[in-house]
Structures are given as structure tokens and as C-alpha cells.
């Protein structure tokens, strides 16, 4: 049966509560119908920066009271927003993308829930997800870790810590720091496929994948402008992780002992003669 999406903007006020509204990450066309409707019907918009939110609302032809909010807001200011939720609908937006994702909102959402108010989501753009989906890196499991630390020592510690996780790692990054991060990845996570997604959804959108060293060389020659998602593929099986007996048995199913020994020598780095002797034992 064909499915027709129907959407009609309602002028009715929204039920009281907190509406977490995602906004575009660069291309205004990515605003969702529900985001427009929620921003049109809510009583007030809580935002990181009133100028940025004001510009978006103006573009949409919407005028609403703007309440400045960030995670550093004092408890009183946050408590005032939370208590307003008993009879007001408040849309929370950040400067771009999904609120709470490396953006303010966590404490507000947590406290609003704890106070028993409606907390609901109007999902949409998120740079981490957009970058991952075009990177060509495995997307079945990923670990989003926000921004890498600015200091080199701390940055390397984070890379070492997350480097053992069997997932694609997703970080937010800035142009001026990309080179240092790629250098740290080259040294701390050698051989890991790395991807850079830049200026997603914008005119100069770019996605590059390769070894971190070549990416570093590329961006040294072409200093990156704009916003960046940096991703590192999951660990590949290392030589020491290959079980030589298991690999030999598997190889012997289709190869002669000498060929199997050569094949497993390449995988493990173990001496070929030693592997040949073992292959003969296993054959018996
Ligand atoms: N909440 C946002 C989201 O959902 O993506 C992220 C906010 S965080 C403060 C800003 C960072 O997100 C940027 O420094 C950059 O790393 C990443 N970012 C945002 N927009 C982007 C874009 N269009 N292309 C690539 N990265 C972007």
C-alpha cells in the first residue's frame, strides 16, 4: 500500500514540556518539518546563543521569546526553565545540530525529567552521524568521544584508551588542530584507517579516507578550513593475535604444507621452516 506523508502545520499550542529540537549543521534545507512546527508552536526557545537562534527563527519567519541557556548557566537560571515546564512548552536548540551532542542541554534534560516534565525529541542533523555515514569506515559499532583534548599528552592518552575498543572512533575536530591530532593518531594507533569529513552539508563538503600519515601530509599542504569530524577505524587483527595452529589448519584445507607454511609466515611473522615442520605434524 502506498504511504503518503502528510504534514500540516498546526497553530495549536504544544503540550507543556521540553522539546529537544535538532537544527541544520550547515544547510538550512535540513531543518525538519517537525522542527519548524515545534518552533512555531512552542511558548519559548531556550538556546545557546540568542543571535544564532534568532537568525534561524527569522529565516523560518518565526518570532518567539529567546531564553539563553548553556550547561554553565547557574542552577537558579536552569531551575527557572525547569519550573516553567509545568505550564509552558520550551524548545531547546543549540547553535547547530543536535542539542546535548557536544552541546549544552544534558543537565536541563536530566533535571526536567527528574521533575516529572515531558521531555521529547525532534531529531535531525548530527555531524557525527553524517560524517560516519559517508566515511567508508565500519558503522556497525562506533564510539563517539566528542572533542579530543587540546593538550598533546592528554590527547594521546585518550587515543590509547579508546584505541583498544573494537569500534570506529568518532571525534569532533577543528581545522587548526587537525594536523596535531593526525600526528598523534599516526604514532599512537599506527596502521589504523582514518577519515576526515569536512564542511558536511555545505558547499565545500569533503570526505577523505586513508592512513593518518598521508592525511596529515595532505592537510599540511592544504590547511583545512571549516568544521571537521575525525574518525579512526577499528583495530585490525594484529600479527600476534593470529593463532598459528588455527591458521595452518585452515590453510592446509586448500594448500600443500609448504604453501600453507609460507602463507602463515606472512600472517604471523613466524619462521617459515618452523611452520613447515608444524604443518607436517598437523597433517599427521
Ligand atoms: N551538536 C552538534 C551536532 O549534533 O553535530 C555538534 C556541536 S559541536 C559544538 C561543533 C562541532 O561539530 C564542530 O567543531 C565540528 O567538529 C562538528 N561539526 C558541526 N557541523 C559540522 C559540519 N557541517 N561538518 C563537519 N563537522 C561539523
Short mmCIF file of C-alpha atoms and ligand atoms in Angstrom, two decimals:
data_model
loop_
_atom_site.label_atom_id
_atom_site.label_comp_id
_atom_site.label_asym_id
_atom_site.label_seq_id
_atom_site.Cartn_x
_atom_site.Cartn_y
_atom_site.Cartn_z
CA UNK A 1 0.00 0.00 0.00
CA UNK A 2 1.48 3.41 -0.91
CA UNK A 3 2.37 5.53 2.07
CA UNK A 4 1.73 9.26 1.75
CA UNK A 5 3.42 11.55 4.17
CA UNK A 6 1.04 14.30 5.08
CA UNK A 7 2.08 17.21 7.11
CA UNK A 8 0.06 20.17 8.06
CA UNK A 9 1.41 22.83 10.34
CA UNK A 10 -0.88 23.31 13.29
CA UNK A 11 -1.25 26.62 15.05
CA UNK A 12 -2.32 24.93 18.33
CA UNK A 13 -0.04 25.50 21.32
CA UNK A 14 2.08 22.49 22.28
CA UNK A 15 1.58 20.49 25.47
CA UNK A 16 3.87 21.79 28.20
CA UNK A 17 7.34 20.23 28.33
CA UNK A 18 10.86 20.31 26.96
CA UNK A 19 11.30 19.74 23.22
CA UNK A 20 14.88 18.89 22.19
CA UNK A 21 15.00 20.22 18.62
CA UNK A 22 17.82 19.40 16.17
CA UNK A 23 18.67 22.14 13.67
CA UNK A 24 20.80 22.03 10.47
CA UNK A 25 24.61 21.69 10.59
CA UNK A 26 25.20 24.00 7.64
CA UNK A 27 22.45 23.52 5.09
CA UNK A 28 19.22 25.24 6.10
CA UNK A 29 17.31 22.81 3.88
CA UNK A 30 17.98 20.14 6.52
CA UNK A 31 15.51 21.64 9.00
CA UNK A 32 12.76 19.07 9.57
CA UNK A 33 9.03 19.68 9.27
CA UNK A 34 8.61 18.76 12.94
CA UNK A 35 11.35 21.20 13.95
CA UNK A 36 9.55 24.03 12.11
CA UNK A 37 6.25 23.03 13.66
CA UNK A 38 7.70 22.78 17.16
CA UNK A 39 9.48 26.12 16.90
CA UNK A 40 6.27 27.73 15.59
CA UNK A 41 4.02 26.29 18.31
CA UNK A 42 6.23 26.44 21.42
CA UNK A 43 5.99 29.19 24.05
CA UNK A 44 9.73 29.91 24.16
CA UNK A 45 13.04 28.80 22.69
CA UNK A 46 15.98 28.04 25.01
CA UNK A 47 19.21 28.48 23.06
CA UNK A 48 22.99 28.60 23.33
CA UNK A 49 23.33 31.92 21.53
CA UNK A 50 20.33 34.19 21.02
CA UNK A 51 21.87 35.74 17.86
CA UNK A 52 22.32 32.35 16.18
CA UNK A 53 18.87 31.07 17.17
CA UNK A 54 17.33 34.46 16.25
CA UNK A 55 18.80 34.17 12.75
CA UNK A 56 17.35 30.69 12.24
CA UNK A 57 13.92 31.75 13.51
CA UNK A 58 13.97 34.83 11.30
CA UNK A 59 14.79 32.63 8.31
CA UNK A 60 11.76 30.49 9.22
CA UNK A 61 9.53 33.55 9.75
CA UNK A 62 9.00 32.69 13.42
CA UNK A 63 9.15 35.08 16.35
CA UNK A 64 9.46 33.67 19.90
CA UNK A 65 10.92 34.71 23.24
CA UNK A 66 14.54 33.51 23.31
CA UNK A 67 15.95 32.30 26.63
CA UNK A 68 19.71 31.95 26.79
CA UNK A 69 20.79 28.62 28.21
CA UNK A 70 24.01 26.64 28.43
CA UNK A 71 25.39 23.96 30.74
CA UNK A 72 27.33 26.60 32.67
CA UNK A 73 24.15 28.52 33.44
CA UNK A 74 23.78 28.88 37.18
CA UNK A 75 21.45 26.46 38.91
CA UNK A 76 18.88 29.20 39.54
CA UNK A 77 18.55 30.01 35.82
CA UNK A 78 18.22 26.32 34.94
CA UNK A 79 15.72 25.75 37.76
CA UNK A 80 13.65 28.65 36.38
CA UNK A 81 13.43 26.95 32.96
CA UNK A 82 12.60 23.60 34.59
CA UNK A 83 9.81 25.08 36.70
CA UNK A 84 8.38 26.91 33.64
CA UNK A 85 7.84 23.49 32.04
CA UNK A 86 4.79 22.84 34.21
CA UNK A 87 2.73 25.18 32.04
CA UNK A 88 4.98 26.12 29.11
CA UNK A 89 6.38 24.35 26.08
CA UNK A 90 10.07 25.15 25.65
CA UNK A 91 12.09 24.16 22.58
CA UNK A 92 15.79 23.63 23.25
CA UNK A 93 18.10 24.30 20.29
CA UNK A 94 21.87 24.57 20.05
CA UNK A 95 23.85 26.64 17.51
CA UNK A 96 23.78 23.71 15.06
CA UNK A 97 22.85 20.03 15.00
CA UNK A 98 21.51 18.01 17.89
CA UNK A 99 21.46 19.63 21.34
CA UNK A 100 23.41 17.72 24.06
CA UNK A 101 25.83 16.21 21.49
CA UNK A 102 28.98 18.19 22.39
CA UNK A 103 26.48 20.96 23.09
CA UNK A 104 24.51 22.19 26.11
CA UNK A 105 21.33 20.55 27.36
CA UNK A 106 22.29 17.47 29.36
CA UNK A 107 21.62 18.95 32.79
CA UNK A 108 18.43 20.66 31.65
CA UNK A 109 17.03 17.45 30.14
CA UNK A 110 18.03 15.42 33.19
CA UNK A 111 16.51 17.88 35.65
CA UNK A 112 13.33 18.29 33.58
CA UNK A 113 12.86 14.50 33.57
CA UNK A 114 13.59 14.27 37.28
CA UNK A 115 10.91 16.91 37.91
CA UNK A 116 8.41 14.75 36.01
CA UNK A 117 8.00 17.01 32.96
CA UNK A 118 7.52 15.84 29.40
CA UNK A 119 10.91 15.62 27.65
CA UNK A 120 10.66 14.74 23.98
CA UNK A 121 12.89 14.77 20.91
CA UNK A 122 12.58 16.31 17.46
CA UNK A 123 15.57 14.54 15.87
CA UNK A 124 17.55 15.73 12.88
CA UNK A 125 21.08 16.59 11.78
CA UNK A 126 24.10 15.48 13.79
CA UNK A 127 27.63 15.94 12.36
CA UNK A 128 28.99 12.74 13.97
CA UNK A 129 26.37 10.57 12.25
CA UNK A 130 26.57 12.47 8.95
CA UNK A 131 30.37 12.10 8.90
CA UNK A 132 30.32 8.42 9.82
CA UNK A 133 27.80 7.55 7.13
CA UNK A 134 29.97 8.87 4.30
CA UNK A 135 33.38 7.90 5.71
CA UNK A 136 33.53 4.35 4.33
CA UNK A 137 34.63 3.17 7.81
CA UNK A 138 32.70 0.40 9.61
CA UNK A 139 29.48 1.83 11.02
CA UNK A 140 28.14 -1.26 12.82
CA UNK A 141 29.82 -0.17 16.04
CA UNK A 142 31.14 3.30 16.81
CA UNK A 143 32.27 5.25 19.81
CA UNK A 144 31.58 8.98 19.78
CA UNK A 145 34.05 10.74 22.04
CA UNK A 146 33.41 14.45 21.42
CA UNK A 147 36.45 16.72 21.02
CA UNK A 148 39.94 15.35 21.59
CA UNK A 149 41.78 17.18 24.38
CA UNK A 150 43.78 20.24 23.34
CA UNK A 151 46.97 19.22 25.20
CA UNK A 152 49.15 16.71 23.41
CA UNK A 153 49.71 14.39 26.41
CA UNK A 154 46.00 14.19 27.24
CA UNK A 155 45.13 13.75 23.55
CA UNK A 156 47.48 10.76 23.27
CA UNK A 157 46.13 9.24 26.47
CA UNK A 158 42.58 9.40 25.10
CA UNK A 159 43.71 7.81 21.82
CA UNK A 160 45.49 4.99 23.69
CA UNK A 161 42.49 4.42 25.95
CA UNK A 162 39.87 4.31 23.17
CA UNK A 163 42.27 2.68 20.71
CA UNK A 164 41.68 -0.76 22.24
CA UNK A 165 37.91 -0.57 21.71
CA UNK A 166 36.67 -2.66 18.80
CA UNK A 167 34.71 0.20 17.19
CA UNK A 168 35.15 3.09 14.81
CA UNK A 169 36.12 6.15 16.88
CA UNK A 170 34.37 9.42 16.07
CA UNK A 171 35.73 12.78 17.25
CA UNK A 172 34.86 16.41 16.63
CA UNK A 173 37.83 18.47 15.47
CA UNK A 174 38.82 21.95 14.38
CA UNK A 175 40.95 22.93 11.37
CA UNK A 176 43.90 24.36 13.34
CA UNK A 177 44.18 21.19 15.48
CA UNK A 178 43.64 18.55 12.79
CA UNK A 179 47.38 18.22 11.96
CA UNK A 180 48.34 17.56 15.59
CA UNK A 181 45.56 15.02 16.00
CA UNK A 182 46.56 13.17 12.82
CA UNK A 183 50.20 13.11 14.02
CA UNK A 184 49.10 11.67 17.37
CA UNK A 185 46.94 9.01 15.63
CA UNK A 186 49.91 8.08 13.39
CA UNK A 187 52.04 7.42 16.46
CA UNK A 188 49.52 6.03 18.93
CA UNK A 189 47.31 3.99 16.58
CA UNK A 190 49.64 3.10 13.69
CA UNK A 191 48.11 1.45 10.65
CA UNK A 192 44.54 2.43 11.56
CA UNK A 193 42.43 3.61 8.65
CA UNK A 194 41.42 7.21 9.33
CA UNK A 195 38.80 9.51 7.79
CA UNK A 196 38.16 13.23 7.78
CA UNK A 197 34.72 14.69 6.96
CA UNK A 198 34.75 18.44 6.50
CA UNK A 199 32.06 21.06 5.95
CA UNK A 200 29.28 18.47 5.85
CA UNK A 201 26.10 19.53 4.01
CA UNK A 202 27.83 22.74 2.87
CA UNK A 203 29.18 23.91 -0.49
CA UNK A 204 32.70 22.58 0.12
CA UNK A 205 31.75 19.25 1.72
CA UNK A 206 34.69 16.86 1.65
CA UNK A 207 35.32 13.32 2.87
CA UNK A 208 38.79 11.70 2.74
CA UNK A 209 39.95 8.32 3.98
CA UNK A 210 43.45 6.87 4.20
CA UNK A 211 46.32 6.23 6.56
CA UNK A 212 46.74 9.04 9.07
CA UNK A 213 50.22 9.90 7.79
CA UNK A 214 49.05 10.58 4.22
CA UNK A 215 46.07 12.54 5.51
CA UNK A 216 48.43 14.61 7.66
CA UNK A 217 50.62 15.31 4.59
CA UNK A 218 47.56 16.28 2.56
CA UNK A 219 46.26 18.71 5.16
CA UNK A 220 49.70 20.17 5.76
CA UNK A 221 49.78 21.09 2.08
CA UNK A 222 46.10 22.16 2.11
CA UNK A 223 45.33 23.70 5.51
CA UNK A 224 41.73 22.69 6.32
CA UNK A 225 39.05 25.32 6.77
CA UNK A 226 35.69 24.88 8.43
CA UNK A 227 34.19 22.20 10.65
CA UNK A 228 35.53 18.68 10.89
CA UNK A 229 34.61 15.18 12.02
CA UNK A 230 37.68 12.96 12.51
CA UNK A 231 37.23 9.19 12.53
CA UNK A 232 39.54 6.22 13.17
CA UNK A 233 38.64 2.71 12.02
CA UNK A 234 38.57 -0.21 14.48
CA UNK A 235 41.76 -2.13 15.32
CA UNK A 236 42.75 -4.67 12.66
CA UNK A 237 43.78 -8.15 13.78
CA UNK A 238 47.43 -7.85 14.73
CA UNK A 239 50.07 -10.46 13.90
CA UNK A 240 50.32 -11.64 17.50
CA UNK A 241 46.56 -12.20 17.60
CA UNK A 242 46.65 -14.79 14.81
CA UNK A 243 46.74 -18.32 16.22
CA UNK A 244 49.42 -20.07 14.06
CA UNK A 245 47.97 -23.60 14.52
CA UNK A 246 44.48 -22.43 13.61
CA UNK A 247 45.77 -20.53 10.58
CA UNK A 248 47.84 -23.57 9.46
CA UNK A 249 44.88 -25.96 9.81
CA UNK A 250 42.73 -23.63 7.75
CA UNK A 251 45.43 -23.19 5.09
CA UNK A 252 46.07 -26.95 4.88
CA UNK A 253 42.48 -27.46 3.75
CA UNK A 254 43.32 -25.89 0.38
CA UNK A 255 47.15 -25.77 0.19
CA UNK A 256 50.18 -28.00 0.29
CA UNK A 257 52.24 -27.93 3.53
CA UNK A 258 54.96 -25.71 2.00
CA UNK A 259 52.43 -23.22 0.64
CA UNK A 260 50.50 -23.19 3.92
CA UNK A 261 53.75 -22.52 5.83
CA UNK A 262 54.56 -19.57 3.52
CA UNK A 263 51.06 -18.16 3.85
CA UNK A 264 51.03 -18.35 7.67
CA UNK A 265 54.59 -16.99 7.86
CA UNK A 266 53.32 -13.83 6.15
CA UNK A 267 50.38 -13.57 8.55
CA UNK A 268 52.32 -14.17 11.75
CA UNK A 269 55.95 -13.30 11.07
CA UNK A 270 56.96 -16.79 12.38
CA UNK A 271 59.85 -18.59 10.65
CA UNK A 272 58.67 -20.48 7.55
CA UNK A 273 60.75 -23.64 8.25
CA UNK A 274 59.33 -23.89 11.75
CA UNK A 275 55.81 -23.54 10.36
CA UNK A 276 56.51 -26.19 7.69
CA UNK A 277 57.59 -28.66 10.40
CA UNK A 278 54.44 -27.87 12.36
CA UNK A 279 52.28 -28.23 9.24
CA UNK A 280 53.71 -31.73 8.68
CA UNK A 281 52.89 -32.65 12.30
CA UNK A 282 49.34 -31.32 11.93
CA UNK A 283 48.86 -33.29 8.70
CA UNK A 284 49.70 -36.48 10.55
N1 LIG B 1 25.61 19.31 18.32
C1 LIG B 1 26.34 19.33 17.09
C2 LIG B 1 25.97 18.07 16.28
O1 LIG B 1 24.93 17.49 16.52
O2 LIG B 1 26.71 17.71 15.39
C3 LIG B 1 27.82 19.44 17.33
C4 LIG B 1 28.22 20.69 18.06
S1 LIG B 1 29.93 20.84 18.37
C5 LIG B 1 29.97 22.26 19.40
C6 LIG B 1 30.57 21.51 16.89
C7 LIG B 1 31.47 20.54 16.17
O3 LIG B 1 30.69 19.62 15.41
C8 LIG B 1 32.38 21.19 15.16
O4 LIG B 1 33.57 21.70 15.76
C9 LIG B 1 32.70 20.04 14.23
O5 LIG B 1 33.68 19.20 14.80
C10 LIG B 1 31.34 19.31 14.21
N2 LIG B 1 30.52 19.83 13.11
C11 LIG B 1 29.43 20.61 13.19
N3 LIG B 1 28.96 20.89 11.96
C12 LIG B 1 29.76 20.26 11.09
C13 LIG B 1 29.80 20.16 9.67
N4 LIG B 1 28.91 20.79 8.91
N5 LIG B 1 30.78 19.42 9.10
C14 LIG B 1 31.69 18.77 9.85
N6 LIG B 1 31.71 18.84 11.20
C15 LIG B 1 30.76 19.57 11.81
#
